[in-house]
Coordinates of C-alpha atoms in Angstrom, one line a residue:
X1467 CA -15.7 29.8 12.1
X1468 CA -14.3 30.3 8.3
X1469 CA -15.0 27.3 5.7
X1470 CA -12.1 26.3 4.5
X1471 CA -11.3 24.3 1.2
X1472 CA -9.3 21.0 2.3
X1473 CA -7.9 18.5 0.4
X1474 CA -5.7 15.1 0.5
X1475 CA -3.9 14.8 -2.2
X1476 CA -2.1 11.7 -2.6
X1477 CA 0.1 9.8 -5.7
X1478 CA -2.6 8.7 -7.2
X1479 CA -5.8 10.0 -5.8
X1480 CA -6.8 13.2 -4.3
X1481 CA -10.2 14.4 -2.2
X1482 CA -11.7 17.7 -2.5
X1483 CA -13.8 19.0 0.6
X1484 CA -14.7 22.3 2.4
X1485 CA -15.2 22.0 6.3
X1486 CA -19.0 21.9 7.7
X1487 CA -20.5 23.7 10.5
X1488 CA -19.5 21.0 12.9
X1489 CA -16.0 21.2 11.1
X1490 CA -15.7 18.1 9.6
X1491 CA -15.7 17.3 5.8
X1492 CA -18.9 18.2 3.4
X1493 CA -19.2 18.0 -0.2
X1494 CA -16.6 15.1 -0.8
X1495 CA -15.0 15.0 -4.0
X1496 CA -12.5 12.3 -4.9
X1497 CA -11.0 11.9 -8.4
X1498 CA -7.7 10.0 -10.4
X1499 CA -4.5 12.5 -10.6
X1500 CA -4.8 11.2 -14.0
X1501 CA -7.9 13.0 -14.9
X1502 CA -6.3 16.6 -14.6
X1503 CA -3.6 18.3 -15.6
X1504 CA -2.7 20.4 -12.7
X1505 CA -4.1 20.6 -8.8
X1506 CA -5.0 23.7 -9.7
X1507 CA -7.2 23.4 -12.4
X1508 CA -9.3 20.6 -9.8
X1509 CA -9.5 23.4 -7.0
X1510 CA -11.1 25.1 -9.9
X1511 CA -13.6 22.5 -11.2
X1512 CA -14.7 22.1 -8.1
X1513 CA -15.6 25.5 -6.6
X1514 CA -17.3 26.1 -10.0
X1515 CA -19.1 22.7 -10.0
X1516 CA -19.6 23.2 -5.9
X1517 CA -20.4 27.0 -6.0
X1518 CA -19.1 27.4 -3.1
X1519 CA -16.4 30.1 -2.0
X1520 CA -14.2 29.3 0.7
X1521 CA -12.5 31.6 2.9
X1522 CA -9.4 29.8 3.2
X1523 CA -7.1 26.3 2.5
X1524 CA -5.5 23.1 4.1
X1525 CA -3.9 20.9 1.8
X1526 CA -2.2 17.3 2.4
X1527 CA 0.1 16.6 0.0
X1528 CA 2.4 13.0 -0.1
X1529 CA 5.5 14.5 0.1
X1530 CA 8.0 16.8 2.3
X1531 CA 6.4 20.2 3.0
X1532 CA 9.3 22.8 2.9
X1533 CA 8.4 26.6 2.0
X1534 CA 5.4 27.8 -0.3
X1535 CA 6.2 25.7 -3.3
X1536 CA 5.8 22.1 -2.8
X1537 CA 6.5 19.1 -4.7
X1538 CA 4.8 16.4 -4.3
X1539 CA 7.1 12.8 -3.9
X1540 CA 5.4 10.7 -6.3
X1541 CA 3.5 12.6 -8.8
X1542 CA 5.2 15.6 -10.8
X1543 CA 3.2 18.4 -9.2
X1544 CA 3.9 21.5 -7.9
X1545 CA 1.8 23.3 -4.9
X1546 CA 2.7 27.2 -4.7
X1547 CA 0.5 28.3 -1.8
X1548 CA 0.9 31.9 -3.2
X1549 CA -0.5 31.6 -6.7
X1550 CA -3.1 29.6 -5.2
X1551 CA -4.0 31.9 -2.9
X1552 CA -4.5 34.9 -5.1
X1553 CA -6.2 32.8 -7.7
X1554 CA -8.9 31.5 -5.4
X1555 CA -9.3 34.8 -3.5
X1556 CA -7.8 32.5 -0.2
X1557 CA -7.4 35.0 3.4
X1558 CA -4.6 32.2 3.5
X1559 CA -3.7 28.5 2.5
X1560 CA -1.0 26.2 4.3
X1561 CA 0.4 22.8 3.1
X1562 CA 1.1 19.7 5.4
X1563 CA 2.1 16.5 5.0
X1564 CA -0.8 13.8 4.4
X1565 CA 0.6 11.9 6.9
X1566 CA 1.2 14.9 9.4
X1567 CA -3.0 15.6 8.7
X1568 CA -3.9 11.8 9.3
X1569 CA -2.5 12.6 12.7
X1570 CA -4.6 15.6 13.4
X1571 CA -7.3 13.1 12.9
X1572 CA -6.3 10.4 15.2
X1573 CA -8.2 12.1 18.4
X1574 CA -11.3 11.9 16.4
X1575 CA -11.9 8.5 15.4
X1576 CA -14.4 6.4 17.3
X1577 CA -14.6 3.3 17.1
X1578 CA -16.3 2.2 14.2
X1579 CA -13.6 3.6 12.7
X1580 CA -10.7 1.0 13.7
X1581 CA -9.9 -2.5 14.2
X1582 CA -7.5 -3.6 16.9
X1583 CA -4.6 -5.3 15.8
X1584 CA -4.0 -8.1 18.5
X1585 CA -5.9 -8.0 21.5
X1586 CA -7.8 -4.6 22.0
X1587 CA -5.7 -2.3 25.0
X1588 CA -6.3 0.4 27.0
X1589 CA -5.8 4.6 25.7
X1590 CA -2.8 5.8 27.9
X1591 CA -1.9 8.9 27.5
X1592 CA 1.1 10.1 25.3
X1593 CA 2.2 10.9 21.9
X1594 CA -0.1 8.7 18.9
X1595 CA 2.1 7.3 16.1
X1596 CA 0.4 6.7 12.2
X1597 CA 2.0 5.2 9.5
X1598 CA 0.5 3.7 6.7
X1599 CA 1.5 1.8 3.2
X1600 CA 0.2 3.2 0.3
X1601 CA 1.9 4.4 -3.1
X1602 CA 4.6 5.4 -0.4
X1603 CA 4.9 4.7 3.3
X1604 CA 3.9 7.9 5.6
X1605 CA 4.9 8.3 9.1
X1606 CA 3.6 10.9 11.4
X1607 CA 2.5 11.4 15.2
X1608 CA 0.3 13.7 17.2
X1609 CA 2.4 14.9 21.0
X1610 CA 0.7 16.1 23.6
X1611 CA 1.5 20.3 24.7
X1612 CA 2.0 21.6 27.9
X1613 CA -1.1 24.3 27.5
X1614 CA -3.4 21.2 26.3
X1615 CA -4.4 19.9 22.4
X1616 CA -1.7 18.3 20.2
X1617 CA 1.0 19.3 18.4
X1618 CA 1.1 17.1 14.7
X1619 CA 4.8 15.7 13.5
X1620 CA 5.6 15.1 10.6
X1621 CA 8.2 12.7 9.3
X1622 CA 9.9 10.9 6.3
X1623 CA 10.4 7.6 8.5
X1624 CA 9.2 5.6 5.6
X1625 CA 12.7 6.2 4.0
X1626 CA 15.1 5.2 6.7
X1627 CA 17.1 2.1 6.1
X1628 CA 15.5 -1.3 6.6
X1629 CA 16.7 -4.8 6.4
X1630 CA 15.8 -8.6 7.3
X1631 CA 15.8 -9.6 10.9
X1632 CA 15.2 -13.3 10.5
X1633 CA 17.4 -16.2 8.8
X1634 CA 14.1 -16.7 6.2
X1635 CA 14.3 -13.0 5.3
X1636 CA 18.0 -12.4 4.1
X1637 CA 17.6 -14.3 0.5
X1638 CA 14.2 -12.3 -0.2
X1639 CA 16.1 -8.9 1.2
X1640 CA 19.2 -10.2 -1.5
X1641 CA 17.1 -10.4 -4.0
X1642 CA 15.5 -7.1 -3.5
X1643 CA 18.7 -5.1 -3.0
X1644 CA 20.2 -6.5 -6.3
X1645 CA 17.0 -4.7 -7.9
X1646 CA 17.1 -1.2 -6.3
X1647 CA 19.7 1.4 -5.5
X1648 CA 18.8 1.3 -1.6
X1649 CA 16.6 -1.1 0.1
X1650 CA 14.6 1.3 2.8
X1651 CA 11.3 0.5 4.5
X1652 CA 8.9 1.9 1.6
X1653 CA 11.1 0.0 -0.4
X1654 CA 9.2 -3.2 0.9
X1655 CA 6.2 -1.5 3.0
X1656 CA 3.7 0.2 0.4
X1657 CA 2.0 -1.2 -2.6
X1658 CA 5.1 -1.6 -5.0
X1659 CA 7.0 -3.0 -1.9
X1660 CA 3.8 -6.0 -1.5
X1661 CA 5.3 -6.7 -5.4
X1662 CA 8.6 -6.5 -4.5
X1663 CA 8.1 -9.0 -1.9
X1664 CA 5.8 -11.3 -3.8
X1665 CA 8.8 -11.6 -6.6
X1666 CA 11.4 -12.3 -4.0
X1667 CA 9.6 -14.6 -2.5
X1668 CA 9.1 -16.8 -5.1
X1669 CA 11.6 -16.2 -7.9
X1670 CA 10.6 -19.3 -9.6
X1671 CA 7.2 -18.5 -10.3
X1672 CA 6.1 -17.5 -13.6
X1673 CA 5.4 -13.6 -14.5
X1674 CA 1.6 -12.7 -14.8
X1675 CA 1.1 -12.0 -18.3
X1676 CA 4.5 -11.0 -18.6
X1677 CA 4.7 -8.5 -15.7
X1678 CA 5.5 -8.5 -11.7
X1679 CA 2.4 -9.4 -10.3
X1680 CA 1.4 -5.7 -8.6
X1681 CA -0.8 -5.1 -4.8
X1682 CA -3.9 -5.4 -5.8
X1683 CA -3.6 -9.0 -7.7
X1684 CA -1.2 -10.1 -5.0
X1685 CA -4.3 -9.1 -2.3
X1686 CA -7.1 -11.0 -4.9
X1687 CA -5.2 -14.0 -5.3
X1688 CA -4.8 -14.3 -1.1
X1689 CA -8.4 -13.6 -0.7
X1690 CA -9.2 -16.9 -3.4
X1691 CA -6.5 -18.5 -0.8
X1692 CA -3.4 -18.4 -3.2
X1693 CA -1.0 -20.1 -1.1
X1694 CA 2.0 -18.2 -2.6
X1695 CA 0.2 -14.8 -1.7
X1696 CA -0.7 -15.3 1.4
X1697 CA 2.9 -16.3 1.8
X1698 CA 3.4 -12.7 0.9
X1699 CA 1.3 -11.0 2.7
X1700 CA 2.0 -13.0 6.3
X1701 CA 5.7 -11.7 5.3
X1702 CA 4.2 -8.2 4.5
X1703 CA 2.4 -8.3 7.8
X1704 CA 6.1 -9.4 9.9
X1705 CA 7.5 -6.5 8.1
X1706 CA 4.6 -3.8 8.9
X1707 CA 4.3 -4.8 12.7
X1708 CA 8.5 -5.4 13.0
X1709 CA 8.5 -1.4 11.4
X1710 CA 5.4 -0.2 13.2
X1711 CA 7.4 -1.0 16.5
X1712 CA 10.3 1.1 15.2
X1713 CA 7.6 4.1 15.2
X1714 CA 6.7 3.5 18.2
X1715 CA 9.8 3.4 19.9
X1716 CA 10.7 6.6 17.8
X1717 CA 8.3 8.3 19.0
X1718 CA 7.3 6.8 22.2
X1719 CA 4.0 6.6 21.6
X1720 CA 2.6 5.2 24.7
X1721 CA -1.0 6.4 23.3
X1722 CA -1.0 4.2 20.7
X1723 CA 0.1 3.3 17.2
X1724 CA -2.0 3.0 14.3
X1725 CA -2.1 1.7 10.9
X1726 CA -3.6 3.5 7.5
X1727 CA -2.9 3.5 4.0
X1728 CA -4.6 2.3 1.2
X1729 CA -2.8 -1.0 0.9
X1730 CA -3.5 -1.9 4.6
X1731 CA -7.3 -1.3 4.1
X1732 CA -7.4 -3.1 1.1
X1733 CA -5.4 -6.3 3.1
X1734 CA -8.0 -5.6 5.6
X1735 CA -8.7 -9.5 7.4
X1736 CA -6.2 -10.5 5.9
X1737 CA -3.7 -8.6 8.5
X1738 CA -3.1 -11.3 11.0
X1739 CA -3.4 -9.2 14.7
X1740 CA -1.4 -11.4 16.4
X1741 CA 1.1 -12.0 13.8
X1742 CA 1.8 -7.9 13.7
X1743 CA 1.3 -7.6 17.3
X1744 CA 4.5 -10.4 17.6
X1745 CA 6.6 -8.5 14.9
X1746 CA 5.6 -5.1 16.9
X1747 CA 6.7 -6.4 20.1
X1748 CA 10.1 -8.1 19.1
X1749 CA 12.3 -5.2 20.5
X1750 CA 14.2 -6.5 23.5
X1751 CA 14.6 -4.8 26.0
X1752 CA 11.5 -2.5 25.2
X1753 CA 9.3 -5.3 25.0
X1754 CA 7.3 -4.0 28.1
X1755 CA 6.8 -0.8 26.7
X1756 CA 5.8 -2.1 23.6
X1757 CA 3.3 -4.5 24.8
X1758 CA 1.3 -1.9 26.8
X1759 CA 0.7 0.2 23.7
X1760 CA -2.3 -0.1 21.5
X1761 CA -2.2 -0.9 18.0
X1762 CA -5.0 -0.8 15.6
X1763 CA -5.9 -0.7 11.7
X1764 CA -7.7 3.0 10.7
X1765 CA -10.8 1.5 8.6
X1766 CA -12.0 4.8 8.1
X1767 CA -12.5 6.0 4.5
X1768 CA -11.3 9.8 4.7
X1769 CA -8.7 10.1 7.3
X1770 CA -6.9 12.6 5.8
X1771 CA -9.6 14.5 5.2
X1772 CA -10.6 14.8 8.9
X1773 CA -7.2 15.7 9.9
X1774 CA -7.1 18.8 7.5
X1775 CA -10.6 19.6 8.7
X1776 CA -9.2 19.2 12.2
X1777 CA -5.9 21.3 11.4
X1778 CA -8.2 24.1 10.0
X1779 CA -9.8 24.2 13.3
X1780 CA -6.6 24.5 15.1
X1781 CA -5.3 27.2 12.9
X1782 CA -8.7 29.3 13.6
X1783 CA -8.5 28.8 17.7
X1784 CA -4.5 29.7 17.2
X1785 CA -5.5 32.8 15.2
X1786 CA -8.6 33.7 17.4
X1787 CA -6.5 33.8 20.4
X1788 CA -3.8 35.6 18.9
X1789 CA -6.4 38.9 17.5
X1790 CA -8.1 38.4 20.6
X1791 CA -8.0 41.6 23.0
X1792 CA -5.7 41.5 26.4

């Protein structure tokens, strides 16, 4: 099997990797998009700092994959698959969506790697739903085929419409809308959403040192036991579980949802199980369905990671069968 260079590359953060022997990520490299000036010149660092000289590429990137040049969503990069490819020497390189990649992972978690939200159910089979609130909100799921393996979706879910569904939710949803140009899920489900929702909430409290409060104070303060943040974050947990149902009913994904992202691993205990799994589950008349699927929080560290390594390995079966004589 070829080693291949993979990478998530997020908003903020991106990992470097090349796939192992056993195909899974070696060689880990994670660093602030901050520190350089183009993707690029990070692939570069990093072979030369590696010296390693990988045959060919899977990249995740947060934002819509369309073509060989990609943009990403929420960082002013461009991916051209073609320059990078001749640059690096590459017998090819493909982009996917991060979220599409954590869903090539999903089959290889075990479970060390997750924490059942609400009471811990059965696998069924069926399609596997991921969604996960970070600088954005990515949703993606993994459908079974015909011949056997997966097939990976990817979607923008995170920016369809979204609203209040309870009478204690339409003056923190007001708020919000008079603030943005459209209110859609990301709008309140990712890390600016958690600030969004800790403002509405309490209007009356005074700005920290003169700014919104922003995720990761919002998650300190309701770790001390801040009674106005956990507020927020039992509101931010409704929201999550009312929105992961929507994915699952989307995709009927009757082999489970499951939850990523860095600001739901940073909540981490703080996600109330049965408080999502109520919120997941409010969806008359497909309450039934929804109860016999299994939800659970993705604790581990390098999700997309394993899915590119997985979708590498995909790609080289595909390709071997295809060059492979009648």
């Amino acid at each position: 099997m070829i080693t291949s260079l993979i990478a998530d590359i997020g908003g903020t953060n991106t990992r470097l990797a090349v796939t192992g022997p056993e195909g899974r990520p070696e060689r880990v490299h994670s660093f602030a998009n901050d520190r350089v000036a183009t993707l690029d010149d990070a692939i570069a660092d990093y072979l030369a700092a590696s010296g390693l000289a990988p045959q060919a590429a899977v990249l995740a990137v947060a934002g819509p994959v369309r073509g060989r040049r990609i943009a990403l969503t929420n960082r002013d990069w461009v991916l051209d698959l073609d320059r990078i490819e001749a640059r690096f020497g590459f017998r090819w390189a493909c982009a996917i969506n991060d979220f599409e990649a954590f869903a090539w992972a999903l089959p290889t978690f075990g479970r060390d790697d997750l924490r059942p939200l609400g009471a811990a159910l059965p696998g069924r089979d069926g399609p596997l739903a991921v969604l996960g609130p970070g600088t954005g909100l990515g949703v993606a799921a993994l459908v079974p085929e015909e011949a056997g393996g997966y097939t990976a979706v990817a979607s923008e879910a995170g920016h369809m419409s979204f609203g209040p569904a309870a009478p204690d939710e339409w003056p923190v949803f007001q708020r919000i809308a008079a603030t943005v140009e459209t209110v859609s899920a990301e709008t309140v489900i990712s890390g600016a959403g958690l600030a969004r929702l800790h403002a509405a909430l309490h209007p009356d409290s005074p700005a920290h040192d003169g700014a919104m409060i922003d995720a990761a104070g919002i998650d300190a303060a309701a770790e001390r036991g801040d009674p106005a943040a956990r507020a927020t974050v039992a509101l931010f947990v409704r929201l999550l579980g009312r929105f992961a149902g929507d994915v699952a009913l989307g995709f009927k994904s009757t082999g489970g949802l499951y939850v990523g992202g860095g600001v739901a691993q940073k909540l981490g205990d703080l996600i109330d199980g049965a408080a999502f799994r109520a919120a997941f589950e409010a969806h008359p008349p497909m309450r039934p369905m929804l109860e016999a699927i299994p939800t659970a929080l993705v604790t581990c560290s390098e999700p997309g990671l394993l899915g590119c390594a997985a979708h590498a390995a995909h790609l080289a079966r595909r390709n071997a069968a295809r060059t492979a004589p009648a």
